[in-house]
Short mmCIF file of C-alpha atoms and ligand atoms in Angstrom, two decimals:
data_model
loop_
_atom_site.label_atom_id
_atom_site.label_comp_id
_atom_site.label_asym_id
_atom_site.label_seq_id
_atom_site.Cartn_x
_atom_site.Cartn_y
_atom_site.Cartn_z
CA UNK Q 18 158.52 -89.36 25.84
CA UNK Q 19 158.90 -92.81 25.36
CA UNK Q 20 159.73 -93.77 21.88
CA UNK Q 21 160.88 -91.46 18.95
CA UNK Q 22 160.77 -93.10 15.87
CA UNK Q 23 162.92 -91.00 13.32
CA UNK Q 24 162.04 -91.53 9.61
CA UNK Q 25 163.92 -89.86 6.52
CA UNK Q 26 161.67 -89.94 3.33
CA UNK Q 27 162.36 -88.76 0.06
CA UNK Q 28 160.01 -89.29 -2.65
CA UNK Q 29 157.67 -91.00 -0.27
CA UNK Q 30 154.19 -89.80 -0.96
CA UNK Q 31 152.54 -93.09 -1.93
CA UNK Q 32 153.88 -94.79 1.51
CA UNK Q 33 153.24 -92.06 3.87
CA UNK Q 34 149.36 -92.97 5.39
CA UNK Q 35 149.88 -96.24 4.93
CA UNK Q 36 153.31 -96.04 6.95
CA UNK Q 37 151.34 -93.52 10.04
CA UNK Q 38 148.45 -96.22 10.19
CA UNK Q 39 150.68 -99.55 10.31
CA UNK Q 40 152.76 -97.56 12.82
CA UNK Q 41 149.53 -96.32 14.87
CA UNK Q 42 148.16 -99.99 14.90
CA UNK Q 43 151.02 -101.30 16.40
CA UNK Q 44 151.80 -98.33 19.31
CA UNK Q 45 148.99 -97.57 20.33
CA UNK Q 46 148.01 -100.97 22.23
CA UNK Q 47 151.23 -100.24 24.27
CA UNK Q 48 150.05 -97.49 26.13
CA UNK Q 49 153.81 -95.72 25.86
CA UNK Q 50 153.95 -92.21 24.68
CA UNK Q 51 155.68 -91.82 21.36
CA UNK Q 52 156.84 -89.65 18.69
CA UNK Q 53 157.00 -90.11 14.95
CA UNK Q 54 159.69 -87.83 13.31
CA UNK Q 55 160.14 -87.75 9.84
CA UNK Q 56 162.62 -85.79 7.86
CA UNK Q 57 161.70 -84.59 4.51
CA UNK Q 58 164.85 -84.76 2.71
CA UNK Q 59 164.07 -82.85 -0.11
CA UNK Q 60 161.57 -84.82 -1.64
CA UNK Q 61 160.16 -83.53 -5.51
CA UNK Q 62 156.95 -85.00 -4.86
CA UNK Q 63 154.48 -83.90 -2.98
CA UNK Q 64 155.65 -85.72 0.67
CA UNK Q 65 156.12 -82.42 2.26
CA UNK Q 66 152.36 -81.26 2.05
CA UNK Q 67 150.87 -84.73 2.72
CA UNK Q 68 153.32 -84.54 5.65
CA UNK Q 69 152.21 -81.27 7.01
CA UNK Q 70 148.56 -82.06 6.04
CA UNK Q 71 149.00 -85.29 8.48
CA UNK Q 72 150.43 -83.04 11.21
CA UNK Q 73 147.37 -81.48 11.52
CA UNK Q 74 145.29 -85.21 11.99
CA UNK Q 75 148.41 -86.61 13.83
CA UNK Q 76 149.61 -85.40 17.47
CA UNK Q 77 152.55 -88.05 17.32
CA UNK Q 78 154.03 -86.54 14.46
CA UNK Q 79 156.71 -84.05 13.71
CA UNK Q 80 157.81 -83.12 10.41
CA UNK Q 81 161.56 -81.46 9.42
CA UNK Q 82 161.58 -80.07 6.18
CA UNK Q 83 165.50 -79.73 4.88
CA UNK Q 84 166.85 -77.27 2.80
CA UNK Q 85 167.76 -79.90 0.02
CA UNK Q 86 168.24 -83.24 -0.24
CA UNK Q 87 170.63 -84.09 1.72
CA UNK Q 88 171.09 -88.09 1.44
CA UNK Q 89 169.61 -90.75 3.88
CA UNK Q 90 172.51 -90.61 6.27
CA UNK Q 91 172.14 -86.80 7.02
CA UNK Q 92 168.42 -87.22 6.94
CA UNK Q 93 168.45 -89.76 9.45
CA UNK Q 94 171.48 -87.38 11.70
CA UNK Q 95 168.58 -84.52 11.71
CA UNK Q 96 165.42 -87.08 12.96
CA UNK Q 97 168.03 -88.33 15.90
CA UNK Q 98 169.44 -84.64 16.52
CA UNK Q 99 165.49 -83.94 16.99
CA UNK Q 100 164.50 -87.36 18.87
CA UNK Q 101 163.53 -87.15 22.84
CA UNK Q 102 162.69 -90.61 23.56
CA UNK Q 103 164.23 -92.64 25.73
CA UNK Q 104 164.12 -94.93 23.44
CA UNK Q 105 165.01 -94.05 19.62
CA UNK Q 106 164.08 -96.19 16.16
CA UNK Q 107 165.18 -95.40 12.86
CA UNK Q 108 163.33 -96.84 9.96
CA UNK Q 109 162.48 -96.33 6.52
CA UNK Q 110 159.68 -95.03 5.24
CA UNK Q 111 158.77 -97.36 2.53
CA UNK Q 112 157.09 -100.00 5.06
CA UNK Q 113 160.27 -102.57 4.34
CA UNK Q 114 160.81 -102.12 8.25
CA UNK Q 115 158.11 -104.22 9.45
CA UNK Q 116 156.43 -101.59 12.37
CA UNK Q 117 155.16 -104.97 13.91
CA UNK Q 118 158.84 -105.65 15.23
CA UNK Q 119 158.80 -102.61 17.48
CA UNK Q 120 157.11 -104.13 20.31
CA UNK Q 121 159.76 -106.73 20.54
CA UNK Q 122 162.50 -104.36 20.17
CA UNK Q 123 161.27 -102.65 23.47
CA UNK Q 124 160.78 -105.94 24.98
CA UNK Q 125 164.97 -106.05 24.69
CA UNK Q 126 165.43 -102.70 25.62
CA UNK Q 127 163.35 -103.55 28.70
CA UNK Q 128 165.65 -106.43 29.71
CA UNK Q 129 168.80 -103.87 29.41
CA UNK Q 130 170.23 -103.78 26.00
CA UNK Q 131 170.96 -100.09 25.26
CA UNK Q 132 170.75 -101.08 21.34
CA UNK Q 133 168.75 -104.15 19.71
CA UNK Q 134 169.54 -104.34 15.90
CA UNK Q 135 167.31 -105.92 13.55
CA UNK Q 136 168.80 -108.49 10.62
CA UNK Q 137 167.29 -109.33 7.90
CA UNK Q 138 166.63 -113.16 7.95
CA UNK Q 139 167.22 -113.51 4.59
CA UNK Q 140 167.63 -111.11 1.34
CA UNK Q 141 164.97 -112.75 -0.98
CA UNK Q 142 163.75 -109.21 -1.98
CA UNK Q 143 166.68 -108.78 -3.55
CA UNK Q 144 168.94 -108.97 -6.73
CA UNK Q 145 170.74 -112.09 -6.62
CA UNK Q 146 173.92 -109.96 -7.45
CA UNK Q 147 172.98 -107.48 -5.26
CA UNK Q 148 173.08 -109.81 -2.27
CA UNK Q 149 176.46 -111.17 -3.64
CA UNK Q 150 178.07 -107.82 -3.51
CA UNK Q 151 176.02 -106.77 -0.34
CA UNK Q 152 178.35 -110.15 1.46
CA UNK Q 153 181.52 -109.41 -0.40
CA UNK Q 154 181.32 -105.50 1.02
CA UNK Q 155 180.33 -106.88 4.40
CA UNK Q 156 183.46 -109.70 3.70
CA UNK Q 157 185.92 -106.92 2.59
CA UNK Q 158 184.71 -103.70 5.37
CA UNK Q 159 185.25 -106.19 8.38
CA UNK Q 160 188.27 -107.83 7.39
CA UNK Q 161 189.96 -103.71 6.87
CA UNK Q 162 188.19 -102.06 9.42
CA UNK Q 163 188.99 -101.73 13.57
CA UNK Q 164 185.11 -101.98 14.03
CA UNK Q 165 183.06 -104.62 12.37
CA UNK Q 166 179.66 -104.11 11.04
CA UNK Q 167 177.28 -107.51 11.53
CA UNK Q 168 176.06 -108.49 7.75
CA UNK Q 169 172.56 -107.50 7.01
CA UNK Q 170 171.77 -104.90 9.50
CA UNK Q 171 170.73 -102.08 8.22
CA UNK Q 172 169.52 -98.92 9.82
CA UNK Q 173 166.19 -100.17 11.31
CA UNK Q 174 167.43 -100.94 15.01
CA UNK Q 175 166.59 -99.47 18.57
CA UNK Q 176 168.75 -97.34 20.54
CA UNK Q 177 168.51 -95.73 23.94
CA UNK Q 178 168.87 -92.30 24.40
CA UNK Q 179 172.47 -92.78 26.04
CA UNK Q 180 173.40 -94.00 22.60
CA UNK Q 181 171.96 -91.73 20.68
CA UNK Q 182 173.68 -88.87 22.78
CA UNK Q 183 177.24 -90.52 22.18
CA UNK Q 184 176.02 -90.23 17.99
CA UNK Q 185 175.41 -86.47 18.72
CA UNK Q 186 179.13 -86.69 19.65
CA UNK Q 187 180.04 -87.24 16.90
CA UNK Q 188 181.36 -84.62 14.48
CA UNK Q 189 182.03 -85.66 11.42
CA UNK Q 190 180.19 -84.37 8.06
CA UNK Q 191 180.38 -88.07 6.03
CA UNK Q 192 178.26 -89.55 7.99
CA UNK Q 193 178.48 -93.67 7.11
CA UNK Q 194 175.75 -94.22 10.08
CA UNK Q 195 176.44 -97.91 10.07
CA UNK Q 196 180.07 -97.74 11.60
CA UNK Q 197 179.19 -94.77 13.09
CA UNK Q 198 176.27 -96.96 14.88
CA UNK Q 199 178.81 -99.76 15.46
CA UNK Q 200 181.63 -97.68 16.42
CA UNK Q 201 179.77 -96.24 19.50
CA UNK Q 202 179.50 -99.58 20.86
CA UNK Q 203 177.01 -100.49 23.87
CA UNK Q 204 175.60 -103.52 25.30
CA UNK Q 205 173.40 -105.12 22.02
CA UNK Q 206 171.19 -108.08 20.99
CA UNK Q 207 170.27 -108.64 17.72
CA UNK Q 208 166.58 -109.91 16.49
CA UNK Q 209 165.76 -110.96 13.06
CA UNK Q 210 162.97 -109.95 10.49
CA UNK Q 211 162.06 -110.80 7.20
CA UNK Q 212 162.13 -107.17 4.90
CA UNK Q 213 159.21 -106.40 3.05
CA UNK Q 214 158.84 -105.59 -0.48
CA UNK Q 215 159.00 -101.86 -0.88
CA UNK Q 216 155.31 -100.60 -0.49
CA UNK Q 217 155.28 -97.86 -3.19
CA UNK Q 218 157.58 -95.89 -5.24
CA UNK Q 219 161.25 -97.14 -6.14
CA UNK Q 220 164.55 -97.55 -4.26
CA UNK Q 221 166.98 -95.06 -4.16
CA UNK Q 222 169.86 -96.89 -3.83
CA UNK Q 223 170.99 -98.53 -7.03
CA UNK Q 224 174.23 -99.29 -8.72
CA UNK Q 225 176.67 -96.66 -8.58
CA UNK Q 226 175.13 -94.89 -6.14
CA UNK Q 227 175.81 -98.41 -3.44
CA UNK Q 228 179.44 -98.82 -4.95
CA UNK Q 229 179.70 -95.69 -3.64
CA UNK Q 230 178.17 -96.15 -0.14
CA UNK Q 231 180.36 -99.10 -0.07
CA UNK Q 232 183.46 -96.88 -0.68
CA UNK Q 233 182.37 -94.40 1.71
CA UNK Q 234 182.02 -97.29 4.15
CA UNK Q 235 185.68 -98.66 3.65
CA UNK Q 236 187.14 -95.26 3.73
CA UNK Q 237 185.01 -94.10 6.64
CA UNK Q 238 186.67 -96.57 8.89
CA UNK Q 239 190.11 -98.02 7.79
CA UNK Q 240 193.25 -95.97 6.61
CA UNK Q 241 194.29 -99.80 5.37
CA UNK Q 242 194.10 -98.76 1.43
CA UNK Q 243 195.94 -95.84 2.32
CA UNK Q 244 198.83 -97.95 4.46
CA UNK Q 245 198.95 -101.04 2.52
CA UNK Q 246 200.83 -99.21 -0.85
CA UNK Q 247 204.26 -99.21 1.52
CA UNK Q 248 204.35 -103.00 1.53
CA UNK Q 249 203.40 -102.57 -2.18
CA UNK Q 250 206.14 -100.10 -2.54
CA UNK Q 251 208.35 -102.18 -0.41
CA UNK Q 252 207.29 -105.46 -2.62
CA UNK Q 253 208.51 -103.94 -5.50
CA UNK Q 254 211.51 -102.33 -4.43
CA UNK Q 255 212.73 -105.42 -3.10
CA UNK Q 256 211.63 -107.45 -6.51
CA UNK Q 257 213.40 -104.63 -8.33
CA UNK Q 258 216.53 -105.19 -6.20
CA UNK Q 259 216.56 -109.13 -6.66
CA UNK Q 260 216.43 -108.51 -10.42
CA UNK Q 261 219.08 -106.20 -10.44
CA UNK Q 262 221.74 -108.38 -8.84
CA UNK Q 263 220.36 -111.15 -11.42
CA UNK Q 264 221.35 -108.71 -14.60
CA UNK Q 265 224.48 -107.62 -13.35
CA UNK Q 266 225.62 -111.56 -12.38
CA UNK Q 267 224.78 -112.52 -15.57
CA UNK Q 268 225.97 -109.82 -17.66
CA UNK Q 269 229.55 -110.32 -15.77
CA UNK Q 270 228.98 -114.40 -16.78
CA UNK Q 271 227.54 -114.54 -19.95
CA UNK Q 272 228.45 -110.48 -21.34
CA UNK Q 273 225.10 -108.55 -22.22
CA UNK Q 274 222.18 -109.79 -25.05
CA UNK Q 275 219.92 -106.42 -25.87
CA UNK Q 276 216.36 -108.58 -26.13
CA UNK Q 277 214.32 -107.34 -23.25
CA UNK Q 278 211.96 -104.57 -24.88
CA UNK Q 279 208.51 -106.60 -24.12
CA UNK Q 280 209.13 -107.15 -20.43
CA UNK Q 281 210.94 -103.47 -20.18
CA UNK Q 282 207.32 -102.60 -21.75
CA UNK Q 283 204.99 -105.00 -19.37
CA UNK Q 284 207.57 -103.67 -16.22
CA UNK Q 285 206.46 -99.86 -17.36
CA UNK Q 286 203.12 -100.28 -17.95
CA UNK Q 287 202.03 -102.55 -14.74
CA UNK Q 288 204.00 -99.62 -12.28
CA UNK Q 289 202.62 -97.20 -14.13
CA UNK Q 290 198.88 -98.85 -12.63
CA UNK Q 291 200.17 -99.42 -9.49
CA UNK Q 292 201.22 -96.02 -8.88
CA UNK Q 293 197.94 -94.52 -10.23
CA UNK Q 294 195.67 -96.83 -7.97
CA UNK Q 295 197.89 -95.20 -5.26
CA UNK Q 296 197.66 -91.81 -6.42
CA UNK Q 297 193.72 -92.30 -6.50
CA UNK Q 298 193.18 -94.34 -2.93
CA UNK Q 299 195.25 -90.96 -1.55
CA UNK Q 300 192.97 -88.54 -3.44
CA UNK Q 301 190.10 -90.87 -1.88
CA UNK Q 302 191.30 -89.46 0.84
CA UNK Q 303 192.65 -86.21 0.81
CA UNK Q 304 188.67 -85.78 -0.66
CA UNK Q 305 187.55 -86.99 2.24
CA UNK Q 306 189.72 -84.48 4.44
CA UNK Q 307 188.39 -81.84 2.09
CA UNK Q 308 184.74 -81.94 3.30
CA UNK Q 309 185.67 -82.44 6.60
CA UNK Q 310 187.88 -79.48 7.13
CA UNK Q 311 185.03 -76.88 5.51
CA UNK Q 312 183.07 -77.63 8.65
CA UNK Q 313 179.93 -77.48 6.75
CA UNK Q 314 177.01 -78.10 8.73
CA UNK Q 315 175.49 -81.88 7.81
CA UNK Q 316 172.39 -80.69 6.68
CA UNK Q 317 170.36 -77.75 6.96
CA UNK Q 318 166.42 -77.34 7.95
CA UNK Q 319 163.78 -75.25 6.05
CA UNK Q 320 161.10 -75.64 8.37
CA UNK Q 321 159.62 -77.93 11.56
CA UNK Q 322 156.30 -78.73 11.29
CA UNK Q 323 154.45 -80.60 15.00
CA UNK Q 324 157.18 -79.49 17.48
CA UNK Q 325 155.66 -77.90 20.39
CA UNK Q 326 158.45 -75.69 21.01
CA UNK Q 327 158.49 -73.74 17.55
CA UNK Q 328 154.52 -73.19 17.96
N1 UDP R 404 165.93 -91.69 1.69
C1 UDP R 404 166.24 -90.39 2.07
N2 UDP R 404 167.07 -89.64 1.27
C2 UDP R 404 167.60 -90.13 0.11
C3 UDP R 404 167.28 -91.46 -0.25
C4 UDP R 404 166.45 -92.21 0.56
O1 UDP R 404 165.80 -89.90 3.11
O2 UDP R 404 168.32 -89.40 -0.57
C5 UDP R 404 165.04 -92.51 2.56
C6 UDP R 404 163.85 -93.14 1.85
O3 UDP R 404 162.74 -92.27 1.80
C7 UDP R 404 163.56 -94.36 2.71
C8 UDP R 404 164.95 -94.74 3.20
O4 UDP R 404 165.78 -93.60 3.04
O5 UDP R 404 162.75 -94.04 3.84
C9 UDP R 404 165.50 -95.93 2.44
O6 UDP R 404 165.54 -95.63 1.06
P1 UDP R 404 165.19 -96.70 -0.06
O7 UDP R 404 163.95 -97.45 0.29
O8 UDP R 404 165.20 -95.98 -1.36
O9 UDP R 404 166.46 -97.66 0.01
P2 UDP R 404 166.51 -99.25 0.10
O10 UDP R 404 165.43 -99.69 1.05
O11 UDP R 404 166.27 -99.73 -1.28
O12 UDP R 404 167.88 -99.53 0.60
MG1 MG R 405 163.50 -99.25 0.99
#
């Protein structure tokens, strides 16, 4: 096999012929052999049947059917778990990953890159604040992290099957694929590409839900929030030390005055904060340790649908 292409959809049943004929247009001319895998993260639509109906009309495609939904990130873990290529693309369902791009991916591969990552040119699709928080997260990851992400890659990239063997190495169960992608390294090249609008069907990612992602990201790959409250502490301390000395000088100079109760009050109240930011950056954290010490599979699969093996 050639090329996998691994696709998690949820809630895609608008996009999904329209997805298998832009994809067919553009591999077929190639001559390679390929595989489409997409991962049916427990969709409530009806993406599942039109999937398996399309298995039937399709030999390229396979179709895993998980237990639940299981987010994009695990979703995506169970298409590259399942991908033989030698060659392996991830990419969304919705048709914002222009299938057009892929011949020029393998173009790169061919000259040696063992990943080629695709940037969005620019973000006119979306939300201006959106794309001001999107370059603050990117600002904020790579200036706490060992391992920088680039801005405005997402998950649509190519990667040979030595890469995507080092991802299988990896273990853990919060899966935040982009610094997982980036921590793995490898020789890469990056192309650009203007995202589509979203074919059918909404996002999935709004809001809270990408405040969180961004969390997720931080916490995935610095222990910086956790270090930094020593020099905090240490700040403090020393601050509280300084202050000190100044009460006791001038209480042997000028005797004591008892006014005092507003900053005693500000003093309280602002260490109280400080402490409780700590307190919640460690259970951050020790959350984190949580679900990776129950050793919980990252997803689970119902059924496979198109793999030769299970027929
Ligand atoms: N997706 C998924 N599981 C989820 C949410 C999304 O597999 O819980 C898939 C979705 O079907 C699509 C891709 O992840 O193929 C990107 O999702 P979406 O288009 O909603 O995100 P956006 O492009 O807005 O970042
Ligand atoms: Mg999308």
């Amino acid at each position: 096999m050639d090329i996998s292409l691994v696709v998690p959809a949820y809630n895609e049943s608008e996009n999904i012929s329209q997805f298998l004929n832009a994809v067919k247009v553009v591999l077929q001319p190639t001559g390679l052999s390929y595989e489409i895998i997409m991962v049916n993260d427990g969709s409530r639509d009806d993406t599942l049947a039109i999937l398996v109906e399309a298995v039937s009309e399709n030999a390229h495609l396979r179709v895993i059917d998980l237990t639940r939904n299981f987010g994009k990130e695990a979703a995506l873990t169970a298409g590259l778990d399942a991908a033989t290529g030698n060659a392996v693309i991830p990419m969304d369902a919705d048709l914002q990953h222009p299938p057009e791009l892929i011949p020029q991916l393998i173009h790169h591969w061919r000259e040696g890159y063992d990943v080629v990552l695709c940037r969005r040119a620019s973000r006119n699709t979306d939300h201006w604040l959106q794309r001001w928080f999107s370059n603050f997260f990117y600002k904020v990851h790579n200036a706490v992290s060992d391992h920088a992400i680039p801005p405005d890659v997402g998950d649509f990239r190519l990667l040979d099957k030595k890469v995507v063997a080092a991802l299988r190495l990896l273990p853990e169960r919060r899966r935040f694929m982009k610094g997982i992608f980036s921590w793995v390294g490898f020789r890469s090249t990056v192309v650009e590409f203007e995202a589509n609008e979203r074919y059918a069907g909404k996002s999935s990612f709004s809001g809270w839900k990408l405040w969180n992602f961004a969390l997720e990201g931080i916490t995935s790959f610095s222990t910086l929030p956790l270090r930094i409250w020593t020099y905090v502490g240490g700040l403090v301390s020393i601050f509280a030390i300084g202050y000190a000395i100044k009460v006791v000088i001038s209480t042997l100079v000028s005797g004591t005055d008892l006014p005092g109760y507003p900053s005693l009050f500000c003093a309280i109240l602002f260490l109280g904060g400080v402490q409780l930011i700590g307190i919640g950056v460690l259970g951050e954290y020790i959350g984190r340790i949580y679900s990776e010490v129950k050793q919980r599979p990252i997803y689970l699969v119902r059924s496979r649908f198109g793999f030769f093996a299970d027929e």
